[in-house]
JSON list of C-alpha atoms in Angstrom, two decimals:
[
{"chain": "E", "resi": 1, "resn": "MET", "atom": "CA", "xyz": [0.00, 0.00, 0.00]},
{"chain": "E", "resi": 2, "resn": "THR", "atom": "CA", "xyz": [1.24, 3.48, -0.88]},
{"chain": "E", "resi": 3, "resn": "ASP", "atom": "CA", "xyz": [2.62, 5.58, 1.96]},
{"chain": "E", "resi": 4, "resn": "ASP", "atom": "CA", "xyz": [0.26, 8.52, 2.58]},
{"chain": "E", "resi": 5, "resn": "ARG", "atom": "CA", "xyz": [3.20, 10.88, 2.47]},
{"chain": "E", "resi": 6, "resn": "THR", "atom": "CA", "xyz": [3.70, 10.13, -1.22]},
{"chain": "E", "resi": 7, "resn": "LEU", "atom": "CA", "xyz": [0.09, 10.72, -2.27]},
{"chain": "E", "resi": 8, "resn": "ILE", "atom": "CA", "xyz": [-0.51, 13.52, -4.77]},
{"chain": "E", "resi": 9, "resn": "ARG", "atom": "CA", "xyz": [-3.35, 15.64, -3.41]},
{"chain": "E", "resi": 10, "resn": "VAL", "atom": "CA", "xyz": [-5.71, 16.82, -6.19]},
{"chain": "E", "resi": 11, "resn": "LEU", "atom": "CA", "xyz": [-8.60, 19.29, -6.27]},
{"chain": "E", "resi": 12, "resn": "LEU", "atom": "CA", "xyz": [-11.24, 18.90, -9.00]},
{"chain": "E", "resi": 13, "resn": "ALA", "atom": "CA", "xyz": [-13.23, 21.87, -10.28]},
{"chain": "E", "resi": 14, "resn": "GLU", "atom": "CA", "xyz": [-15.91, 20.76, -12.74]},
{"chain": "E", "resi": 15, "resn": "ASP", "atom": "CA", "xyz": [-19.51, 21.98, -12.92]},
{"chain": "E", "resi": 16, "resn": "GLN", "atom": "CA", "xyz": [-20.96, 18.78, -14.40]},
{"chain": "E", "resi": 17, "resn": "GLY", "atom": "CA", "xyz": [-21.58, 16.45, -11.47]},
{"chain": "E", "resi": 18, "resn": "MET", "atom": "CA", "xyz": [-21.38, 13.25, -13.47]},
{"chain": "E", "resi": 19, "resn": "MET", "atom": "CA", "xyz": [-18.07, 14.23, -15.09]},
{"chain": "E", "resi": 20, "resn": "ARG", "atom": "CA", "xyz": [-16.66, 15.39, -11.74]},
{"chain": "E", "resi": 21, "resn": "GLY", "atom": "CA", "xyz": [-17.66, 12.15, -10.03]},
{"chain": "E", "resi": 22, "resn": "ALA", "atom": "CA", "xyz": [-16.22, 10.03, -12.84]},
{"chain": "E", "resi": 23, "resn": "LEU", "atom": "CA", "xyz": [-12.91, 11.87, -12.78]},
{"chain": "E", "resi": 24, "resn": "ALA", "atom": "CA", "xyz": [-12.69, 11.59, -8.99]},
{"chain": "E", "resi": 25, "resn": "LEU", "atom": "CA", "xyz": [-13.41, 7.87, -9.15]},
{"chain": "E", "resi": 26, "resn": "LEU", "atom": "CA", "xyz": [-10.91, 7.17, -11.92]},
{"chain": "E", "resi": 27, "resn": "LEU", "atom": "CA", "xyz": [-8.13, 9.29, -10.43]},
{"chain": "E", "resi": 28, "resn": "GLY", "atom": "CA", "xyz": [-8.79, 7.73, -7.02]},
{"chain": "E", "resi": 29, "resn": "MET", "atom": "CA", "xyz": [-7.95, 4.34, -8.50]},
{"chain": "E", "resi": 30, "resn": "GLU", "atom": "CA", "xyz": [-4.37, 5.50, -9.06]},
{"chain": "E", "resi": 31, "resn": "ASP", "atom": "CA", "xyz": [-2.08, 4.31, -6.26]},
{"chain": "E", "resi": 32, "resn": "ASP", "atom": "CA", "xyz": [-0.39, 7.68, -5.79]},
{"chain": "E", "resi": 33, "resn": "ILE", "atom": "CA", "xyz": [-3.30, 10.13, -6.29]},
{"chain": "E", "resi": 34, "resn": "GLU", "atom": "CA", "xyz": [-5.92, 11.26, -3.78]},
{"chain": "E", "resi": 35, "resn": "VAL", "atom": "CA", "xyz": [-8.78, 13.62, -4.68]},
{"chain": "E", "resi": 36, "resn": "VAL", "atom": "CA", "xyz": [-9.03, 15.78, -1.56]},
{"chain": "E", "resi": 37, "resn": "ALA", "atom": "CA", "xyz": [-11.69, 18.26, -2.71]},
{"chain": "E", "resi": 38, "resn": "GLN", "atom": "CA", "xyz": [-14.32, 18.73, -5.40]},
{"chain": "E", "resi": 39, "resn": "VAL", "atom": "CA", "xyz": [-16.02, 22.01, -6.33]},
{"chain": "E", "resi": 40, "resn": "ALA", "atom": "CA", "xyz": [-18.63, 22.93, -8.94]},
{"chain": "E", "resi": 41, "resn": "THR", "atom": "CA", "xyz": [-17.97, 26.66, -9.36]},
{"chain": "E", "resi": 42, "resn": "GLY", "atom": "CA", "xyz": [-14.97, 28.84, -10.06]},
{"chain": "E", "resi": 43, "resn": "ASP", "atom": "CA", "xyz": [-15.78, 31.03, -7.07]},
{"chain": "E", "resi": 44, "resn": "ALA", "atom": "CA", "xyz": [-15.16, 28.06, -4.75]},
{"chain": "E", "resi": 45, "resn": "VAL", "atom": "CA", "xyz": [-11.73, 27.14, -6.11]},
{"chain": "E", "resi": 46, "resn": "VAL", "atom": "CA", "xyz": [-9.44, 29.42, -4.12]},
{"chain": "E", "resi": 47, "resn": "GLY", "atom": "CA", "xyz": [-11.17, 28.79, -0.79]},
{"chain": "E", "resi": 48, "resn": "ALA", "atom": "CA", "xyz": [-11.06, 25.02, -1.33]},
{"chain": "E", "resi": 49, "resn": "VAL", "atom": "CA", "xyz": [-7.37, 25.14, -2.24]},
{"chain": "E", "resi": 50, "resn": "LEU", "atom": "CA", "xyz": [-6.55, 27.18, 0.85]},
{"chain": "E", "resi": 51, "resn": "ALA", "atom": "CA", "xyz": [-8.58, 24.77, 3.01]},
{"chain": "E", "resi": 52, "resn": "HIS", "atom": "CA", "xyz": [-7.38, 21.44, 1.59]},
{"chain": "E", "resi": 53, "resn": "HIS", "atom": "CA", "xyz": [-3.85, 22.26, 0.34]},
{"chain": "E", "resi": 54, "resn": "PRO", "atom": "CA", "xyz": [-3.83, 20.17, -2.86]},
{"chain": "E", "resi": 55, "resn": "HIS", "atom": "CA", "xyz": [-0.60, 19.77, -4.79]},
{"chain": "E", "resi": 56, "resn": "VAL", "atom": "CA", "xyz": [-2.49, 20.07, -8.10]},
{"chain": "E", "resi": 57, "resn": "ALA", "atom": "CA", "xyz": [-5.75, 21.86, -8.97]},
{"chain": "E", "resi": 58, "resn": "LEU", "atom": "CA", "xyz": [-7.53, 20.39, -11.98]},
{"chain": "E", "resi": 59, "resn": "LEU", "atom": "CA", "xyz": [-9.76, 23.15, -13.38]},
{"chain": "E", "resi": 60, "resn": "ASP", "atom": "CA", "xyz": [-12.34, 23.14, -16.14]},
{"chain": "E", "resi": 61, "resn": "ILE", "atom": "CA", "xyz": [-12.40, 26.39, -18.13]},
{"chain": "E", "resi": 62, "resn": "GLU", "atom": "CA", "xyz": [-16.17, 26.74, -18.36]},
{"chain": "E", "resi": 63, "resn": "LEU", "atom": "CA", "xyz": [-17.14, 27.12, -14.69]},
{"chain": "E", "resi": 64, "resn": "PRO", "atom": "CA", "xyz": [-20.01, 29.13, -13.20]},
{"chain": "E", "resi": 65, "resn": "GLY", "atom": "CA", "xyz": [-18.82, 32.31, -11.53]},
{"chain": "E", "resi": 66, "resn": "LEU", "atom": "CA", "xyz": [-15.10, 32.65, -12.07]},
{"chain": "E", "resi": 67, "resn": "SER", "atom": "CA", "xyz": [-13.83, 30.84, -15.15]},
{"chain": "E", "resi": 68, "resn": "GLY", "atom": "CA", "xyz": [-11.10, 28.27, -14.71]},
{"chain": "E", "resi": 69, "resn": "LEU", "atom": "CA", "xyz": [-8.67, 30.76, -16.26]},
{"chain": "E", "resi": 70, "resn": "ASP", "atom": "CA", "xyz": [-9.59, 33.49, -13.77]},
{"chain": "E", "resi": 71, "resn": "ALA", "atom": "CA", "xyz": [-9.39, 31.00, -10.90]},
{"chain": "E", "resi": 72, "resn": "ALA", "atom": "CA", "xyz": [-5.94, 29.94, -12.11]},
{"chain": "E", "resi": 73, "resn": "ALA", "atom": "CA", "xyz": [-4.78, 33.56, -12.04]},
{"chain": "E", "resi": 74, "resn": "GLU", "atom": "CA", "xyz": [-6.05, 33.95, -8.46]},
{"chain": "E", "resi": 75, "resn": "LEU", "atom": "CA", "xyz": [-4.29, 30.75, -7.41]},
{"chain": "E", "resi": 76, "resn": "ARG", "atom": "CA", "xyz": [-1.04, 32.01, -8.90]},
{"chain": "E", "resi": 77, "resn": "ASP", "atom": "CA", "xyz": [-1.22, 34.95, -6.51]},
{"chain": "E", "resi": 78, "resn": "ARG", "atom": "CA", "xyz": [-2.79, 33.33, -3.41]},
{"chain": "E", "resi": 79, "resn": "ALA", "atom": "CA", "xyz": [-1.56, 29.73, -3.54]},
{"chain": "E", "resi": 80, "resn": "PRO", "atom": "CA", "xyz": [1.60, 29.73, -5.66]},
{"chain": "E", "resi": 81, "resn": "GLY", "atom": "CA", "xyz": [2.61, 26.28, -4.37]},
{"chain": "E", "resi": 82, "resn": "CYS", "atom": "CA", "xyz": [-0.42, 24.67, -6.03]},
{"chain": "E", "resi": 83, "resn": "ARG", "atom": "CA", "xyz": [0.17, 23.60, -9.62]},
{"chain": "E", "resi": 84, "resn": "VAL", "atom": "CA", "xyz": [-2.76, 24.26, -11.97]},
{"chain": "E", "resi": 85, "resn": "LEU", "atom": "CA", "xyz": [-3.82, 21.94, -14.77]},
{"chain": "E", "resi": 86, "resn": "ILE", "atom": "CA", "xyz": [-6.54, 23.17, -17.14]},
{"chain": "E", "resi": 87, "resn": "LEU", "atom": "CA", "xyz": [-8.86, 20.52, -18.56]},
{"chain": "E", "resi": 88, "resn": "THR", "atom": "CA", "xyz": [-11.40, 21.55, -21.17]},
{"chain": "E", "resi": 89, "resn": "THR", "atom": "CA", "xyz": [-13.76, 20.38, -23.87]},
{"chain": "E", "resi": 90, "resn": "PHE", "atom": "CA", "xyz": [-12.81, 23.42, -25.93]},
{"chain": "E", "resi": 91, "resn": "GLY", "atom": "CA", "xyz": [-9.40, 23.10, -27.56]},
{"chain": "E", "resi": 92, "resn": "ARG", "atom": "CA", "xyz": [-9.23, 26.73, -28.65]},
{"chain": "E", "resi": 93, "resn": "PRO", "atom": "CA", "xyz": [-5.77, 28.23, -29.23]},
{"chain": "E", "resi": 94, "resn": "GLY", "atom": "CA", "xyz": [-6.62, 31.48, -27.44]},
{"chain": "E", "resi": 95, "resn": "TYR", "atom": "CA", "xyz": [-7.53, 29.53, -24.30]},
{"chain": "E", "resi": 96, "resn": "LEU", "atom": "CA", "xyz": [-4.08, 27.99, -24.22]},
{"chain": "E", "resi": 97, "resn": "ARG", "atom": "CA", "xyz": [-2.36, 31.36, -24.38]},
{"chain": "E", "resi": 98, "resn": "ARG", "atom": "CA", "xyz": [-4.59, 32.75, -21.63]},
{"chain": "E", "resi": 99, "resn": "ALA", "atom": "CA", "xyz": [-4.00, 29.66, -19.48]},
{"chain": "E", "resi": 100, "resn": "MET", "atom": "CA", "xyz": [-0.24, 30.08, -19.73]},
{"chain": "E", "resi": 101, "resn": "GLU", "atom": "CA", "xyz": [-0.56, 33.79, -18.92]},
{"chain": "E", "resi": 102, "resn": "ALA", "atom": "CA", "xyz": [-2.60, 32.82, -15.84]},
{"chain": "E", "resi": 103, "resn": "GLY", "atom": "CA", "xyz": [0.22, 30.59, -14.64]},
{"chain": "E", "resi": 104, "resn": "ALA", "atom": "CA", "xyz": [-1.21, 27.17, -15.56]},
{"chain": "E", "resi": 105, "resn": "ALA", "atom": "CA", "xyz": [1.30, 24.34, -15.70]},
{"chain": "E", "resi": 106, "resn": "GLY", "atom": "CA", "xyz": [-0.69, 22.20, -18.10]},
{"chain": "E", "resi": 107, "resn": "PHE", "atom": "CA", "xyz": [-3.53, 22.22, -20.60]},
{"chain": "E", "resi": 108, "resn": "LEU", "atom": "CA", "xyz": [-5.38, 19.13, -21.81]},
{"chain": "E", "resi": 109, "resn": "VAL", "atom": "CA", "xyz": [-8.61, 18.46, -23.69]},
{"chain": "E", "resi": 110, "resn": "LYS", "atom": "CA", "xyz": [-11.13, 16.16, -22.03]},
{"chain": "E", "resi": 111, "resn": "ASP", "atom": "CA", "xyz": [-11.24, 13.44, -24.66]},
{"chain": "E", "resi": 112, "resn": "GLY", "atom": "CA", "xyz": [-7.90, 11.94, -23.58]},
{"chain": "E", "resi": 113, "resn": "PRO", "atom": "CA", "xyz": [-7.59, 8.73, -21.53]},
{"chain": "E", "resi": 114, "resn": "VAL", "atom": "CA", "xyz": [-7.48, 8.97, -17.74]},
{"chain": "E", "resi": 115, "resn": "GLU", "atom": "CA", "xyz": [-4.01, 7.38, -17.77]},
{"chain": "E", "resi": 116, "resn": "GLU", "atom": "CA", "xyz": [-2.78, 10.39, -19.72]},
{"chain": "E", "resi": 117, "resn": "LEU", "atom": "CA", "xyz": [-4.41, 12.74, -17.21]},
{"chain": "E", "resi": 118, "resn": "ALA", "atom": "CA", "xyz": [-2.83, 10.92, -14.26]},
{"chain": "E", "resi": 119, "resn": "GLY", "atom": "CA", "xyz": [0.54, 11.01, -15.98]},
{"chain": "E", "resi": 120, "resn": "THR", "atom": "CA", "xyz": [0.17, 14.72, -16.64]},
{"chain": "E", "resi": 121, "resn": "ILE", "atom": "CA", "xyz": [-0.68, 15.38, -12.98]},
{"chain": "E", "resi": 122, "resn": "ARG", "atom": "CA", "xyz": [2.56, 13.65, -12.00]},
{"chain": "E", "resi": 123, "resn": "ARG", "atom": "CA", "xyz": [4.55, 15.60, -14.59]},
{"chain": "E", "resi": 124, "resn": "VAL", "atom": "CA", "xyz": [3.26, 19.05, -13.61]},
{"chain": "E", "resi": 125, "resn": "LEU", "atom": "CA", "xyz": [3.92, 18.26, -9.97]},
{"chain": "E", "resi": 126, "resn": "ALA", "atom": "CA", "xyz": [7.48, 17.39, -10.96]},
{"chain": "E", "resi": 127, "resn": "GLY", "atom": "CA", "xyz": [7.84, 20.88, -12.42]},
{"chain": "E", "resi": 128, "resn": "GLU", "atom": "CA", "xyz": [7.08, 20.24, -16.09]},
{"chain": "E", "resi": 129, "resn": "THR", "atom": "CA", "xyz": [4.72, 22.26, -18.27]},
{"chain": "E", "resi": 130, "resn": "VAL", "atom": "CA", "xyz": [2.49, 19.89, -20.23]},
{"chain": "E", "resi": 131, "resn": "VAL", "atom": "CA", "xyz": [0.35, 20.97, -23.18]},
{"chain": "E", "resi": 132, "resn": "ASP", "atom": "CA", "xyz": [-1.75, 18.91, -25.58]},
{"chain": "E", "resi": 133, "resn": "PRO", "atom": "CA", "xyz": [0.51, 18.70, -28.68]},
{"chain": "E", "resi": 134, "resn": "ALA", "atom": "CA", "xyz": [-2.25, 19.35, -31.24]},
{"chain": "E", "resi": 135, "resn": "LEU", "atom": "CA", "xyz": [-3.43, 22.38, -29.31]},
{"chain": "E", "resi": 136, "resn": "ALA", "atom": "CA", "xyz": [0.11, 23.73, -28.98]},
{"chain": "E", "resi": 137, "resn": "ALA", "atom": "CA", "xyz": [0.55, 23.49, -32.76]},
{"chain": "E", "resi": 138, "resn": "ALA", "atom": "CA", "xyz": [-2.78, 25.21, -33.35]},
{"chain": "E", "resi": 139, "resn": "ALA", "atom": "CA", "xyz": [-1.87, 28.01, -30.96]},
{"chain": "E", "resi": 140, "resn": "LEU", "atom": "CA", "xyz": [1.39, 28.65, -32.77]},
{"chain": "E", "resi": 141, "resn": "SER", "atom": "CA", "xyz": [-0.30, 28.80, -36.16]},
{"chain": "E", "resi": 142, "resn": "ALA", "atom": "CA", "xyz": [-3.15, 31.00, -34.90]},
{"chain": "E", "resi": 143, "resn": "GLY", "atom": "CA", "xyz": [-0.87, 33.87, -33.90]},
{"chain": "E", "resi": 144, "resn": "PRO", "atom": "CA", "xyz": [-1.26, 36.16, -30.89]},
{"chain": "E", "resi": 145, "resn": "ASP", "atom": "CA", "xyz": [-4.50, 37.43, -29.40]},
{"chain": "E", "resi": 146, "resn": "PRO", "atom": "CA", "xyz": [-4.94, 40.95, -30.85]},
{"chain": "E", "resi": 147, "resn": "LEU", "atom": "CA", "xyz": [-7.35, 42.12, -28.16]},
{"chain": "E", "resi": 148, "resn": "THR", "atom": "CA", "xyz": [-6.25, 44.11, -25.14]},
{"chain": "E", "resi": 149, "resn": "PRO", "atom": "CA", "xyz": [-7.52, 43.01, -21.71]},
{"chain": "E", "resi": 150, "resn": "ARG", "atom": "CA", "xyz": [-9.97, 45.93, -21.64]},
{"chain": "E", "resi": 151, "resn": "GLU", "atom": "CA", "xyz": [-11.30, 45.10, -25.11]},
{"chain": "E", "resi": 152, "resn": "ARG", "atom": "CA", "xyz": [-11.87, 41.52, -23.95]},
{"chain": "E", "resi": 153, "resn": "ASP", "atom": "CA", "xyz": [-13.72, 42.79, -20.86]},
{"chain": "E", "resi": 154, "resn": "VAL", "atom": "CA", "xyz": [-15.98, 45.03, -22.92]},
{"chain": "E", "resi": 155, "resn": "LEU", "atom": "CA", "xyz": [-16.75, 42.29, -25.45]},
{"chain": "E", "resi": 156, "resn": "ALA", "atom": "CA", "xyz": [-17.55, 39.80, -22.69]},
{"chain": "E", "resi": 157, "resn": "ALA", "atom": "CA", "xyz": [-19.83, 42.35, -21.03]},
{"chain": "E", "resi": 158, "resn": "ALA", "atom": "CA", "xyz": [-21.63, 42.85, -24.36]},
{"chain": "E", "resi": 159, "resn": "ALA", "atom": "CA", "xyz": [-23.11, 39.35, -24.19]},
{"chain": "E", "resi": 160, "resn": "ASP", "atom": "CA", "xyz": [-26.87, 38.79, -23.91]},
{"chain": "E", "resi": 161, "resn": "GLY", "atom": "CA", "xyz": [-27.79, 42.04, -25.60]},
{"chain": "E", "resi": 162, "resn": "ALA", "atom": "CA", "xyz": [-26.28, 44.41, -23.03]},
{"chain": "E", "resi": 163, "resn": "THR", "atom": "CA", "xyz": [-26.46, 48.05, -24.11]},
{"chain": "E", "resi": 164, "resn": "VAL", "atom": "CA", "xyz": [-23.52, 50.43, -24.18]},
{"chain": "E", "resi": 165, "resn": "ALA", "atom": "CA", "xyz": [-24.94, 52.04, -21.06]},
{"chain": "E", "resi": 166, "resn": "ASP", "atom": "CA", "xyz": [-25.17, 48.63, -19.35]},
{"chain": "E", "resi": 167, "resn": "ILE", "atom": "CA", "xyz": [-21.55, 47.83, -20.19]},
{"chain": "E", "resi": 168, "resn": "ALA", "atom": "CA", "xyz": [-20.37, 51.25, -19.05]},
{"chain": "E", "resi": 169, "resn": "ALA", "atom": "CA", "xyz": [-22.12, 50.81, -15.71]},
{"chain": "E", "resi": 170, "resn": "VAL", "atom": "CA", "xyz": [-20.75, 47.31, -15.10]},
{"chain": "E", "resi": 171, "resn": "LEU", "atom": "CA", "xyz": [-17.16, 48.20, -16.01]},
{"chain": "E", "resi": 172, "resn": "HIS", "atom": "CA", "xyz": [-17.22, 51.75, -14.56]},
{"chain": "E", "resi": 173, "resn": "LEU", "atom": "CA", "xyz": [-16.33, 53.32, -17.90]},
{"chain": "E", "resi": 174, "resn": "SER", "atom": "CA", "xyz": [-17.81, 56.18, -19.88]},
{"chain": "E", "resi": 175, "resn": "GLU", "atom": "CA", "xyz": [-20.12, 55.27, -22.74]},
{"chain": "E", "resi": 176, "resn": "SER", "atom": "CA", "xyz": [-17.76, 56.87, -25.26]},
{"chain": "E", "resi": 177, "resn": "THR", "atom": "CA", "xyz": [-14.89, 54.73, -23.95]},
{"chain": "E", "resi": 178, "resn": "VAL", "atom": "CA", "xyz": [-17.02, 51.61, -24.28]},
{"chain": "E", "resi": 179, "resn": "ARG", "atom": "CA", "xyz": [-17.86, 52.53, -27.88]},
{"chain": "E", "resi": 180, "resn": "ASN", "atom": "CA", "xyz": [-14.17, 53.02, -28.62]},
{"chain": "E", "resi": 181, "resn": "TYR", "atom": "CA", "xyz": [-13.26, 49.61, -27.19]},
{"chain": "E", "resi": 182, "resn": "LEU", "atom": "CA", "xyz": [-16.10, 47.91, -29.08]},
{"chain": "E", "resi": 183, "resn": "SER", "atom": "CA", "xyz": [-15.06, 49.60, -32.31]},
{"chain": "E", "resi": 184, "resn": "ALA", "atom": "CA", "xyz": [-11.45, 48.49, -31.83]},
{"chain": "E", "resi": 185, "resn": "ALA", "atom": "CA", "xyz": [-12.53, 44.92, -31.08]},
{"chain": "E", "resi": 186, "resn": "ILE", "atom": "CA", "xyz": [-14.77, 44.80, -34.15]},
{"chain": "E", "resi": 187, "resn": "GLY", "atom": "CA", "xyz": [-11.90, 46.03, -36.30]},
{"chain": "E", "resi": 188, "resn": "LYS", "atom": "CA", "xyz": [-9.38, 43.57, -34.87]},
{"chain": "E", "resi": 189, "resn": "THR", "atom": "CA", "xyz": [-11.71, 40.60, -35.32]},
{"chain": "E", "resi": 190, "resn": "GLY", "atom": "CA", "xyz": [-12.59, 41.61, -38.87]},
{"chain": "E", "resi": 191, "resn": "THR", "atom": "CA", "xyz": [-16.31, 41.52, -38.13]},
{"chain": "E", "resi": 192, "resn": "ARG", "atom": "CA", "xyz": [-19.24, 43.85, -38.79]},
{"chain": "E", "resi": 193, "resn": "ASN", "atom": "CA", "xyz": [-20.73, 44.35, -35.34]},
{"chain": "E", "resi": 194, "resn": "ARG", "atom": "CA", "xyz": [-20.18, 43.55, -31.69]},
{"chain": "E", "resi": 195, "resn": "ALA", "atom": "CA", "xyz": [-22.27, 40.36, -31.75]},
{"chain": "E", "resi": 196, "resn": "GLU", "atom": "CA", "xyz": [-20.10, 38.96, -34.54]},
{"chain": "E", "resi": 197, "resn": "ALA", "atom": "CA", "xyz": [-16.97, 40.22, -32.78]},
{"chain": "E", "resi": 198, "resn": "LEU", "atom": "CA", "xyz": [-17.94, 38.44, -29.57]},
{"chain": "E", "resi": 199, "resn": "ARG", "atom": "CA", "xyz": [-18.73, 35.22, -31.45]},
{"chain": "E", "resi": 200, "resn": "GLU", "atom": "CA", "xyz": [-15.41, 35.35, -33.31]},
{"chain": "E", "resi": 201, "resn": "ALA", "atom": "CA", "xyz": [-13.47, 36.09, -30.12]},
{"chain": "E", "resi": 202, "resn": "ARG", "atom": "CA", "xyz": [-15.16, 33.20, -28.32]},
{"chain": "E", "resi": 203, "resn": "ASP", "atom": "CA", "xyz": [-14.50, 30.80, -31.20]},
{"chain": "E", "resi": 204, "resn": "ARG", "atom": "CA", "xyz": [-10.81, 31.67, -31.04]},
{"chain": "E", "resi": 205, "resn": "GLY", "atom": "CA", "xyz": [-10.68, 31.48, -27.25]},
{"chain": "E", "resi": 206, "resn": "TRP", "atom": "CA", "xyz": [-9.82, 35.16, -26.80]},
{"chain": "E", "resi": 207, "resn": "VAL", "atom": "CA", "xyz": [-12.82, 35.81, -24.52]}
]
């Protein structure tokens, strides 16, 4: 039996209960891995990490509340000893760049075998950076994200039909500044309006 001192402590953040339970069960079958916490929202990630002290946090990107990328950035600042591994259904090149900027040590898509996931957990804990090879190649060919952080914020806030006034109020900006950011984002994405710009930015993983 494995000595408890050698167990790799893992936190799972996944909003789909069935997927989260399956991952916990499969990872728990590994001799050297113990799932010490499970959360369903991004807002719960940092608190759970501080409470349970996992070695590795396995985060889905699409989480309610904070996204996995935003949670990773918070962990970088508040729990730098915890290695972050991003696991996602969406293999978008822009997501990979944002994950690396947020301090993630690994990025995998969900359709891989659990043995690969367990191996990646061990590798990131050993100090490696592990990225899905196909996604890495796509990210290189896609080029850099042309949007500034503020342009991304304004585009994201434009979802669900929000007006310029709504966006300005949420982001504490003037309406003219919001219009300028939206215009810049539309130009950079090569689209005709903000709805198309948001869709294009999401498809590329920029937002």
